Short mmCIF file of C-alpha atoms and ligand atoms in Angstrom, two decimals:
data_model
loop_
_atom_site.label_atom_id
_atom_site.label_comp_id
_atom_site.label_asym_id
_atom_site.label_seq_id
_atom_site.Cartn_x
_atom_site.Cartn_y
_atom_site.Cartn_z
CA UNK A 190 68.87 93.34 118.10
CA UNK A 191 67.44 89.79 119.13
CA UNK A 192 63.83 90.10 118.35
CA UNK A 193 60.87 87.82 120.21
CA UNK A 194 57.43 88.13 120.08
CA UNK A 195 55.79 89.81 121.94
CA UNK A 196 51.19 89.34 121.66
CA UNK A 197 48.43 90.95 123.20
CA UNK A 198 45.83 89.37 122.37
CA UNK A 199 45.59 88.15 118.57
CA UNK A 200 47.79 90.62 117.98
CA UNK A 201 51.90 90.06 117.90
CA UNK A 202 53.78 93.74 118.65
CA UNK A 203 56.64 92.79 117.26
CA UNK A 204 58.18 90.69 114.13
CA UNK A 205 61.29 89.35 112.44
CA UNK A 206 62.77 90.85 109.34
CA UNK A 207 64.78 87.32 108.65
CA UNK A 208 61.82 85.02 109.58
CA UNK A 209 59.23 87.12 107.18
CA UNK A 210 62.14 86.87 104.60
CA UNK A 211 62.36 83.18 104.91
CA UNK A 212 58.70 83.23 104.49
CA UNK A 213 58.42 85.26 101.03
CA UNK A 214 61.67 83.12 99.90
CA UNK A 215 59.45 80.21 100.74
CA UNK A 216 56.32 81.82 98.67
CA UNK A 217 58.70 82.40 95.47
CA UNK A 218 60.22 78.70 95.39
CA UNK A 219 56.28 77.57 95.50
CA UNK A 220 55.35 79.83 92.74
CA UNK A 221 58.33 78.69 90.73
CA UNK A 222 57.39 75.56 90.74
CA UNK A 223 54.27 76.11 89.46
CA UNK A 224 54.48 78.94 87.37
CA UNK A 225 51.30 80.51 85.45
CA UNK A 226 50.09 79.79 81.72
CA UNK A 227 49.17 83.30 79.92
CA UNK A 228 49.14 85.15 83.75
CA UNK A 229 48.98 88.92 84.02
CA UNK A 230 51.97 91.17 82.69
CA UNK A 231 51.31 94.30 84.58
CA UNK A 232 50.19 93.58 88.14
CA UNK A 233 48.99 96.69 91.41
CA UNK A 234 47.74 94.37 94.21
CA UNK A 235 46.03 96.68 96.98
CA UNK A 236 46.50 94.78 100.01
CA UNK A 237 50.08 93.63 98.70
CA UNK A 238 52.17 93.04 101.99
CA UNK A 239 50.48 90.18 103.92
CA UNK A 240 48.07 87.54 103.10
CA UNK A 241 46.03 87.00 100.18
CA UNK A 242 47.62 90.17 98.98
CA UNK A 243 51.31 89.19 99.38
CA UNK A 244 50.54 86.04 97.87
CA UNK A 245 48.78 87.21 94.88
CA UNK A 246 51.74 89.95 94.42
CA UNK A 247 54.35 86.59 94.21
CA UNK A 248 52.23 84.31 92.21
CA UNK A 249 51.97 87.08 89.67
CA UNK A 250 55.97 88.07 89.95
CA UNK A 251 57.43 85.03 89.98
CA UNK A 252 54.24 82.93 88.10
CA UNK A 253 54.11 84.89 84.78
CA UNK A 254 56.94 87.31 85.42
CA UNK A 255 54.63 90.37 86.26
CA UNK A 256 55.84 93.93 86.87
CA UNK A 257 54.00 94.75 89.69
CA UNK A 258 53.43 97.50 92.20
CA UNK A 259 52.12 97.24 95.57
CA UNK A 260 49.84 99.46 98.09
CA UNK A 261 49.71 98.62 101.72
CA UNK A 262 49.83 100.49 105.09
CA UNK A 263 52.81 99.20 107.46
CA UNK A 264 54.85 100.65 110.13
CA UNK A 265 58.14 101.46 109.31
CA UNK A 266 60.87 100.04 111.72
CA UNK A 267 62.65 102.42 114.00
CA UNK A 268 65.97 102.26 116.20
CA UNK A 269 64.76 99.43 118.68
CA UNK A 270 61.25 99.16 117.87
CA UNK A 271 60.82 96.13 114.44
CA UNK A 272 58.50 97.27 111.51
CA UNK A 273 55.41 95.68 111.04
CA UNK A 274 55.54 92.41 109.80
CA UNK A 275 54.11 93.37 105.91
CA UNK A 276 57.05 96.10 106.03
CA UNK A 277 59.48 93.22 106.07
CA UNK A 278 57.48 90.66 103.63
CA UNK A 279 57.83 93.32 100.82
CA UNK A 280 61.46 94.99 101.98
CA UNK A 281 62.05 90.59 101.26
CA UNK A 282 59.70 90.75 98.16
CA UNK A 283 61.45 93.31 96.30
CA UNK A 284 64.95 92.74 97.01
CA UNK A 285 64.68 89.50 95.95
CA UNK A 286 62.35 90.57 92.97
CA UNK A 287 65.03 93.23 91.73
CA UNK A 288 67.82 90.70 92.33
CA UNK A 289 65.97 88.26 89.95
CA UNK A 290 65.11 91.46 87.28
CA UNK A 291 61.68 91.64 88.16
CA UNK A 292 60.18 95.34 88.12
CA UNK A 293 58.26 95.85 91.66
CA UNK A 294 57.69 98.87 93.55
CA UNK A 295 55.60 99.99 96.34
CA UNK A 296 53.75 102.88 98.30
CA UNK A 297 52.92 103.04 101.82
CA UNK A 298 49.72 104.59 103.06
CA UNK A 299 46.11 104.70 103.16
CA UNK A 300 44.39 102.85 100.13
CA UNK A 301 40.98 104.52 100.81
CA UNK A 302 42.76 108.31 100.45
CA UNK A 303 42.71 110.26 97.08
CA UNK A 304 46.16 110.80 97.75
CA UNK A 305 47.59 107.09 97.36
CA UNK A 306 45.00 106.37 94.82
CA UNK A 307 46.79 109.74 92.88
CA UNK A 308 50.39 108.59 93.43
CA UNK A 309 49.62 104.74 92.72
CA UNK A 310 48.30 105.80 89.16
CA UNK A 311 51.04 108.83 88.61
CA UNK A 312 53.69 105.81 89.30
CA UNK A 313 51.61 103.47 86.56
CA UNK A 314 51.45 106.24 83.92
CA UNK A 315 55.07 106.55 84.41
CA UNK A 316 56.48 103.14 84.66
CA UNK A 317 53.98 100.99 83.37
CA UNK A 318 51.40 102.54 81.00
CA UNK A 319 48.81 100.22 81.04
CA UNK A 320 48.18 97.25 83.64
CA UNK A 321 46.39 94.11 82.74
CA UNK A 322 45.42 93.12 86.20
CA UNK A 323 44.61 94.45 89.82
CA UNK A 324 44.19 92.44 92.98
CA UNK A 325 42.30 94.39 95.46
CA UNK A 326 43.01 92.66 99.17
CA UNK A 327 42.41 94.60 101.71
CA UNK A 328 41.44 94.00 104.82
CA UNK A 329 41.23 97.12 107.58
CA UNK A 330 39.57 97.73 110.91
CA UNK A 331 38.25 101.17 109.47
CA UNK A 332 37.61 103.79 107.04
CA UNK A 333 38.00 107.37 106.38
CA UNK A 334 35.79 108.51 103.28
CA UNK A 335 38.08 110.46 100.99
CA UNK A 336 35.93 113.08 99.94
CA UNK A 337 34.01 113.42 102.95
CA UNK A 338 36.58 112.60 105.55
CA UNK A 339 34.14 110.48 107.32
CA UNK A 340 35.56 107.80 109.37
CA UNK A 341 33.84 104.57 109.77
CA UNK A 342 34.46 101.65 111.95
CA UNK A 343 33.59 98.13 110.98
CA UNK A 344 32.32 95.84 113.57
CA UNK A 345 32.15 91.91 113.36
CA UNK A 346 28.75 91.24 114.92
CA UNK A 347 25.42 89.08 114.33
CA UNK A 348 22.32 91.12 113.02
CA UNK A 349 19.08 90.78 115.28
CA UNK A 350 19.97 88.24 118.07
CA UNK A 351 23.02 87.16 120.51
CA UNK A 352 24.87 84.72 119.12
CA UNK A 353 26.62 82.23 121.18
CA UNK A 354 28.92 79.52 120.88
CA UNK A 355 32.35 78.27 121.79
CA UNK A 356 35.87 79.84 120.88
CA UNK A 357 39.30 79.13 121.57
CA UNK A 358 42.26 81.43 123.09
CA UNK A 359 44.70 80.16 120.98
CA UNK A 360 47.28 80.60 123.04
CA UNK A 361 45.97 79.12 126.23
CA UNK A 362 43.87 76.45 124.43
CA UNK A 363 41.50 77.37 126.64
CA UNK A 364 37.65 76.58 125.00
CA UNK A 365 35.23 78.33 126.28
CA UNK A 366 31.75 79.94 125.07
CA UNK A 367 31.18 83.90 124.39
CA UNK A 368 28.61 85.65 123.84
CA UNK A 369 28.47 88.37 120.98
CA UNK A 370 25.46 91.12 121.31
CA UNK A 371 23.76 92.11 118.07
CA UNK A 372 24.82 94.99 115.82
CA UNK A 373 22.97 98.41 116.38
CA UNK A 374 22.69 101.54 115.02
CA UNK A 375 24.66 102.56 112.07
CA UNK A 376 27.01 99.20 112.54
CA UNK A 377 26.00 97.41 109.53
CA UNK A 378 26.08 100.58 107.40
CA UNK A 379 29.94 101.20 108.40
CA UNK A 380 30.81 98.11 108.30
CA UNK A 381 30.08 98.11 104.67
CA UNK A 382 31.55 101.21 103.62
CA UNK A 383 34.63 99.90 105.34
CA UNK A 384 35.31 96.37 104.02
CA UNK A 385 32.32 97.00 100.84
CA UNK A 386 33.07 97.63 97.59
CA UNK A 387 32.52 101.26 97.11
CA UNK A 388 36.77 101.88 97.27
CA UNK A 389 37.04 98.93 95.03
CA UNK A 390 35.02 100.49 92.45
CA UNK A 391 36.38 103.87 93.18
CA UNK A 392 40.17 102.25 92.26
CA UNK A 393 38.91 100.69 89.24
CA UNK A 394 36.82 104.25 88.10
CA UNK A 395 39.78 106.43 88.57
CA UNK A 396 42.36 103.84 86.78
CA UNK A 397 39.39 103.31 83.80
CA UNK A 398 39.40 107.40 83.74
CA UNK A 399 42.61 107.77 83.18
CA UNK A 400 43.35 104.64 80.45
CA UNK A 401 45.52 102.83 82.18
CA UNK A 402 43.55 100.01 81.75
CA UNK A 403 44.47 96.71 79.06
CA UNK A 404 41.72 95.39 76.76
CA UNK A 405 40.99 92.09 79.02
CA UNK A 406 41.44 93.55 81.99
CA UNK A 407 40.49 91.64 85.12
CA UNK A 408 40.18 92.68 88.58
CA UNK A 409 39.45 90.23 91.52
CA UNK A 410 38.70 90.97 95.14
CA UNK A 411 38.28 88.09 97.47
CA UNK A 412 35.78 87.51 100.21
CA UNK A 413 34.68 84.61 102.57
CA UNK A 414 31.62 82.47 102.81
CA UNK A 415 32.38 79.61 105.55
CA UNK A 416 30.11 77.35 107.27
CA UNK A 417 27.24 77.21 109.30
CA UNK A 418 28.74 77.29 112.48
CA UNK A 419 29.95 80.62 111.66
CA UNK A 420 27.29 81.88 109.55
CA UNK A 421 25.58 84.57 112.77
CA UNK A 422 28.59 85.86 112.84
CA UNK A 423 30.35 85.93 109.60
CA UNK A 424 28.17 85.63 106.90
CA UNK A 425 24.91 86.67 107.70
CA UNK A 426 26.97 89.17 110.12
CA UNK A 427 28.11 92.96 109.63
CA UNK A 428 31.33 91.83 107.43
CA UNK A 429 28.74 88.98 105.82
CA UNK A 430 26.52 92.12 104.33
CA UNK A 431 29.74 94.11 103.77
CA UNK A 432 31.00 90.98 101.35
CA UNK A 433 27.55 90.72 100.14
CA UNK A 434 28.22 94.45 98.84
CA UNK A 435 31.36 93.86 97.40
CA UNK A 436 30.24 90.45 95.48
CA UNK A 437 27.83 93.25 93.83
CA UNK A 438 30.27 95.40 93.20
CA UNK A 439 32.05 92.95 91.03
CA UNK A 440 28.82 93.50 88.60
CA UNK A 441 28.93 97.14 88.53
CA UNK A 442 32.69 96.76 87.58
CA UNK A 443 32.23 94.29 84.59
CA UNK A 444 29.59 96.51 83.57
CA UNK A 445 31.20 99.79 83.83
CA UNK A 446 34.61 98.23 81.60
CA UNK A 447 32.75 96.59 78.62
CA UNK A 448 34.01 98.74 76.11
CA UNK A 449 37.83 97.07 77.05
CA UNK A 450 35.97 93.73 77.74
CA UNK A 451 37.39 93.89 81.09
CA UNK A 452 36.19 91.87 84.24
CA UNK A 453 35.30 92.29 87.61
CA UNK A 454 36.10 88.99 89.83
CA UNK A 455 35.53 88.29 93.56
CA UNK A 456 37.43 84.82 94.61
CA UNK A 457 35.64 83.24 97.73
CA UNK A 458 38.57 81.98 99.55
CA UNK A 459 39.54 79.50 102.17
CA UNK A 460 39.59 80.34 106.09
CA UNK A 461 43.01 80.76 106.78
CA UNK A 462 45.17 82.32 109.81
CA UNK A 463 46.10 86.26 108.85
CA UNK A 464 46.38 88.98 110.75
CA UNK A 465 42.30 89.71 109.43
CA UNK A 466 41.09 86.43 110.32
CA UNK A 467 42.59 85.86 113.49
CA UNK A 468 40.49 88.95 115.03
CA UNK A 469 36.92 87.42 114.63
CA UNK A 470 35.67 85.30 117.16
CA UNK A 471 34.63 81.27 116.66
CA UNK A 472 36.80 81.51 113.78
CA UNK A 473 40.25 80.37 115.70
CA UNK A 474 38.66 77.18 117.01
CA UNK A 475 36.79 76.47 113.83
CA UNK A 476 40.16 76.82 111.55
CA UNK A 477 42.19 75.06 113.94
CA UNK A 478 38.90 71.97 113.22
CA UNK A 479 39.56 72.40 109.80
CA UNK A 480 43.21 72.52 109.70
CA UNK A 481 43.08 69.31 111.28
CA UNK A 482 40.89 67.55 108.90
CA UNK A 483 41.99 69.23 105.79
CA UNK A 484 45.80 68.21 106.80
CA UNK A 485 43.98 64.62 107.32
CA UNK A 486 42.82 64.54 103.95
CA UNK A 487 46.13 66.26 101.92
CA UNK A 488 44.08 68.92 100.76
CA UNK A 489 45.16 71.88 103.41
CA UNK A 490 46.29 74.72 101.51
CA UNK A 491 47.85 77.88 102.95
CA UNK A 492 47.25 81.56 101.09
CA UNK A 493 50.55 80.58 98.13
CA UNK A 494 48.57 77.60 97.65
CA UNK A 495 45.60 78.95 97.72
CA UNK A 496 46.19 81.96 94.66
CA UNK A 497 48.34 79.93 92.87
CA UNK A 498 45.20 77.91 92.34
CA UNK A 499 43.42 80.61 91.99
CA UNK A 500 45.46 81.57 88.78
CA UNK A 501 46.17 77.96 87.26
CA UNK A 502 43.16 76.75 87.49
CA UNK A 503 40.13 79.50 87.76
CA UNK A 504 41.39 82.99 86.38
CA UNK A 505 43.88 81.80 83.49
CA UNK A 506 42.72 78.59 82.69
CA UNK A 507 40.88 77.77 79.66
CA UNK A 508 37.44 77.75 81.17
CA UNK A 509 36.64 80.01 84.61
CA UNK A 510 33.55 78.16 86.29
CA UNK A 511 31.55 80.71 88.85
CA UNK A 512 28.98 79.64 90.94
CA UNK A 513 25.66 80.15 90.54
CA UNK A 514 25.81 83.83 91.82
CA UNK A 515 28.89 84.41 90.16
CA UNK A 516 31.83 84.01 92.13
CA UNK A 517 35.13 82.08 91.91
CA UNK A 518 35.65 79.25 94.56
CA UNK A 519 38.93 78.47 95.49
CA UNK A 520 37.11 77.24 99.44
CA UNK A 521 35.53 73.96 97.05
CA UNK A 522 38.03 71.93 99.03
CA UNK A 523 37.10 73.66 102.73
CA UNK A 524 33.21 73.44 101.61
CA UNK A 525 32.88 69.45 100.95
CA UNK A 526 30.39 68.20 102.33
CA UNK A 527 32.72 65.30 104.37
CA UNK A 528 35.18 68.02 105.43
CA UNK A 529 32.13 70.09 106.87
CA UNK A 530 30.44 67.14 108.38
CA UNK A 531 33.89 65.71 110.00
CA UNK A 532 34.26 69.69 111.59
CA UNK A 533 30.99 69.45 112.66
CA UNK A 534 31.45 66.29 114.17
CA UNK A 535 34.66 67.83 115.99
CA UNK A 536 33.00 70.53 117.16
CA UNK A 537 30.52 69.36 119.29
CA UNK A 538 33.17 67.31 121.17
CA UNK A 539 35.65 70.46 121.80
CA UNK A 540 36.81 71.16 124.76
CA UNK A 541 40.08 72.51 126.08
CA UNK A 542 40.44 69.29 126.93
CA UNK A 543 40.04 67.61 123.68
CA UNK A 544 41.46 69.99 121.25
CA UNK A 545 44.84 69.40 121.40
CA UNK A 546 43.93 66.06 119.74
CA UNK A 547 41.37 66.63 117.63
CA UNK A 548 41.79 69.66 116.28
CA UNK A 549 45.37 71.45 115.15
CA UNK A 550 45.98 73.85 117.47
CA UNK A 551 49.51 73.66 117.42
CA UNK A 552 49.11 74.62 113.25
CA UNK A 553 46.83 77.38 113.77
CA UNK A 554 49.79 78.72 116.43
CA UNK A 555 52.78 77.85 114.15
CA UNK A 556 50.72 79.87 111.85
CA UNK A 557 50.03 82.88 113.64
CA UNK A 558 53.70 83.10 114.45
CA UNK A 559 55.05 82.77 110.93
CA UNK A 560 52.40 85.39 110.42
CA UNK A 561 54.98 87.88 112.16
CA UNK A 562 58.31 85.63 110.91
CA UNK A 563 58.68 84.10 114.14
CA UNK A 564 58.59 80.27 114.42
CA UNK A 565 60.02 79.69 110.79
CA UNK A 566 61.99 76.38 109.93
CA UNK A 567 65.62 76.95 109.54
CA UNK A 568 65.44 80.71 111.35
CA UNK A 569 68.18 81.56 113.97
CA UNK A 570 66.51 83.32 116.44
CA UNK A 571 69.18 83.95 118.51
CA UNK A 572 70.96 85.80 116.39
CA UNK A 573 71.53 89.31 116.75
CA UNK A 574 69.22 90.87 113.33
CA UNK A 575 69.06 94.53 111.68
CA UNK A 576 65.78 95.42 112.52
CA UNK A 577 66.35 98.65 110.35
CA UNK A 578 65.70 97.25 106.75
CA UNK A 579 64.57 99.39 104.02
CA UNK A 580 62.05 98.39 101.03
CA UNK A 581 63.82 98.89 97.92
CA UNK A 582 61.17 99.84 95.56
CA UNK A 583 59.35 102.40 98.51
CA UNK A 584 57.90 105.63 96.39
CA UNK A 585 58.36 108.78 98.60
P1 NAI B 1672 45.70 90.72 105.89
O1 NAI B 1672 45.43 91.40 107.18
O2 NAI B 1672 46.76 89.67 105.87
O3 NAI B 1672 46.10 91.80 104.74
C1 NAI B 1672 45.53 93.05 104.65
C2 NAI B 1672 46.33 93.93 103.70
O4 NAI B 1672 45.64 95.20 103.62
C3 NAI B 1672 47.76 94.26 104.16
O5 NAI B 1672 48.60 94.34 103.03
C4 NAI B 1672 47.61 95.67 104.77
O6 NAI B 1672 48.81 96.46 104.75
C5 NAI B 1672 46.58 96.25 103.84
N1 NAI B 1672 45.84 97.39 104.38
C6 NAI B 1672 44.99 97.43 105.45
N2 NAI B 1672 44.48 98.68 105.57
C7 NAI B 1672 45.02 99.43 104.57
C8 NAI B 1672 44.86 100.77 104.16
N3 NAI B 1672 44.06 101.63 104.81
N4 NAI B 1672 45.59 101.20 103.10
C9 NAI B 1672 46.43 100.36 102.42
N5 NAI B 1672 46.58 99.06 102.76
C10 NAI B 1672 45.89 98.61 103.82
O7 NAI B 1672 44.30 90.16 105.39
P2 NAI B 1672 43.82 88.90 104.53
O8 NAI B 1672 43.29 87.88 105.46
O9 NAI B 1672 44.82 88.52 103.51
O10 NAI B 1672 42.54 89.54 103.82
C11 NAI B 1672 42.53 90.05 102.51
C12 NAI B 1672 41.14 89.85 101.95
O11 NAI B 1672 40.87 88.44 101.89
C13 NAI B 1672 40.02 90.46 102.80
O12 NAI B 1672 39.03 90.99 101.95
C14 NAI B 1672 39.48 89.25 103.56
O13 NAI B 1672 38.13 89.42 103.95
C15 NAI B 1672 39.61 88.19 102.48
N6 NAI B 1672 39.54 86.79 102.96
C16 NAI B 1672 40.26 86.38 104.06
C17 NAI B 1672 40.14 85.08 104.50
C18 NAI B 1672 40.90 84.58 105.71
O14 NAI B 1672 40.56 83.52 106.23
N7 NAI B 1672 41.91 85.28 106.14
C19 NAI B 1672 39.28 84.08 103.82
C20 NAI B 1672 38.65 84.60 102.62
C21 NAI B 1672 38.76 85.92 102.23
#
């Protein structure tokens, strides 16, 4: 079939099996390039099949030639209808992984079930023994609690007052301001049981349980601080308390895998277009600022980039500097205090008159597109595709 997009919203319905190919293919020859010192062996990346995830999955693949096996809820393609674009990123990942003798393997379903978490660890016990590393990126809308079947719903809002400011439909390039009404009730509760750390640390217990864990262990989950011009909303928001929960979490873990000297990591990352970001509102017209200065300065990064710095340079490099409350920063470069002050700067003069010139509108688009393989350099799109393509390494 000839696939286009088709969006509602910051959401694209369909995607391209040959664009998200060219995509991963793209990922791998970065990775090659600059492959990983000492990196992990034996790799499950929750989260694996877009984003961070996907990114962290190929840096440890094709960076330090790491088995690895990834977790991630996608919709399968059917007669007519595409898959879901992180279907197609790991159908690409593991054929190419298995062409180049790498072990890789995935499951499809809920992350937050006792079921996948049962099958993810029968599959390690079996093929891998004991894993040295797991990446924990997910990034979902909601919840159900697995032993209580509970289903929560996290919401992006600002705690105690409206918060206002301007936004951009990325499409339209249309700037305009919103309005965004303050949590209530149990928001801020759900919230963090959705996109906390409580499943992180329920992973990690059940995998420690069951000694499938290497001495040195590490386990990173990432998270997002930003500026100030997003702080109502982000961080001192619903998802802001529901990071501040899973930065804590990262304690309980190191604590709870002493014995192994194992580590619990979060890595505050850089704001970039995903399927995740592009939902929260300010964020599209405050990227598509920094884009432009970051691009300005050679230091824009996308999410390869981004964990293959990560890797070199923080978790497998001689000496890991945290912050003072812990964390990893791989957003040093988006947190400078000229890159902030330039946005800034940019931001008061944004209009949707202005933007296409001072900010990068047209990069925050290209990236949303390549998001669902659509837009990529050297793609046909006119060309009839099989939409029906099958992940090699699927577990039933
Ligand atoms: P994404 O939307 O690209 O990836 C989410 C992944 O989670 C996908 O693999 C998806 O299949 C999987 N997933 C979602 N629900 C699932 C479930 N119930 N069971 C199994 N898999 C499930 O998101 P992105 O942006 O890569 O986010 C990953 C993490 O990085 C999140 O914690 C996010 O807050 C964080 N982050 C994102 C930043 C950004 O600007 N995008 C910046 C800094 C941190």
């Amino acid at each position: 079939m000839i696939i286009e997009p088709r969006t509602r919203g910051f959401i694209c319905l369909t995607s391209h099996p040959v664009g998200c190919e060219q995509n991963v293919l793209n990922q791998i020859d970065y990775i090659k390039s600059n492959p990983v010192a000492n990196g992990p062996k034996k790799v499950l990346v929750i989260g694996a099949s877009t984003g961070f995830g996907l990114a962290s999955r190929i840096t440890s693949a094709y960076g330090s030639n790491a088995s690895t096996i990834g977790v991630f809820f996608e919709k399968p393609p059917t007669e007519g209808r595409p898959a879901s674009p992180g279907w197609y990123n790991s159908a690409a990942f593991e054929a190419q992984a298995h062409k180049d003798g790498l072990y890789a393997k995935s499951i499809n379903g809920d992350a937050f079930s006792n079921e996948i978490k049962a099958q993810t660890l029968k599959l390690i016990q079996d093929d891998l023994g004991k894993i040295d590393m797991v990446i924990y990126s997910l990034a979902s809308p909601v919840r159900t609690h697995p032993d209580t079947g509970e289903r929560f719903k996290s919401v992006l809002k600002p705690i105690g007052e409206t918060f206002t400011n301007n936004t951009v439909d990325f499409h339209t390039g249309v700037v305009k301001e919103i309005s965004i009404e303050p949590c209530s009730g149990d928001d801020i509760d759900n919230t963090i049981a959705v996109m906390g750390g409580e499943d992180w640390k329920m992973w990690i217990d059940l995998l420690k349980s069951a000694d499938v864990l290497s001495e040195d262990f590490k386990t990173v989950a990432y998270s997002y601080i930003g500026p100030s011009l997003t702080e109502a909303v982000y961080r001192k928001g619903t998802i802001g308390r529901a990071k501040d929960h899973l930065e804590a979490t990262a304690f309980e873990i190191t604590d709870s895998l002493k014995d192994i000297n194992g580590k619990g990591y979060v890595s505050v990352n850089k704001a970039l277009v995903t399927q995740a970001s592009s939902a929260i509102p300010v964020i599209p017209l405050y990227i598509s600022l920094l884009y432009k200065v970051m691009k300005e300065e050679g230091i824009h990064e996308g999410c390869i980039e981004q964990i293959e710095r990560l890797f070199n340079e923080r978790l497998y490099a001689e000496d890991l500097q945290l912050d003072e409350q812990g964390r990893i920063r791989v957003d040093d470069w988006e947190m400078r205090d000229d890159i902030q002050a330039k946005v800034l700067e940019l931001w008061k003069e944004a209009t949707t008159e202005t933007l296409p010139n001072i900010g990068d509108l047209d990069g925050y688009k290209t990236d949303f597109f390549n998001l669902f393989g659509f837009n990529v350099d050297g793609v046909d799109y006119d060309k009839d595709v099989n939409e029906m393509v099958a992940i090699p390494g699927l577990q039933e």
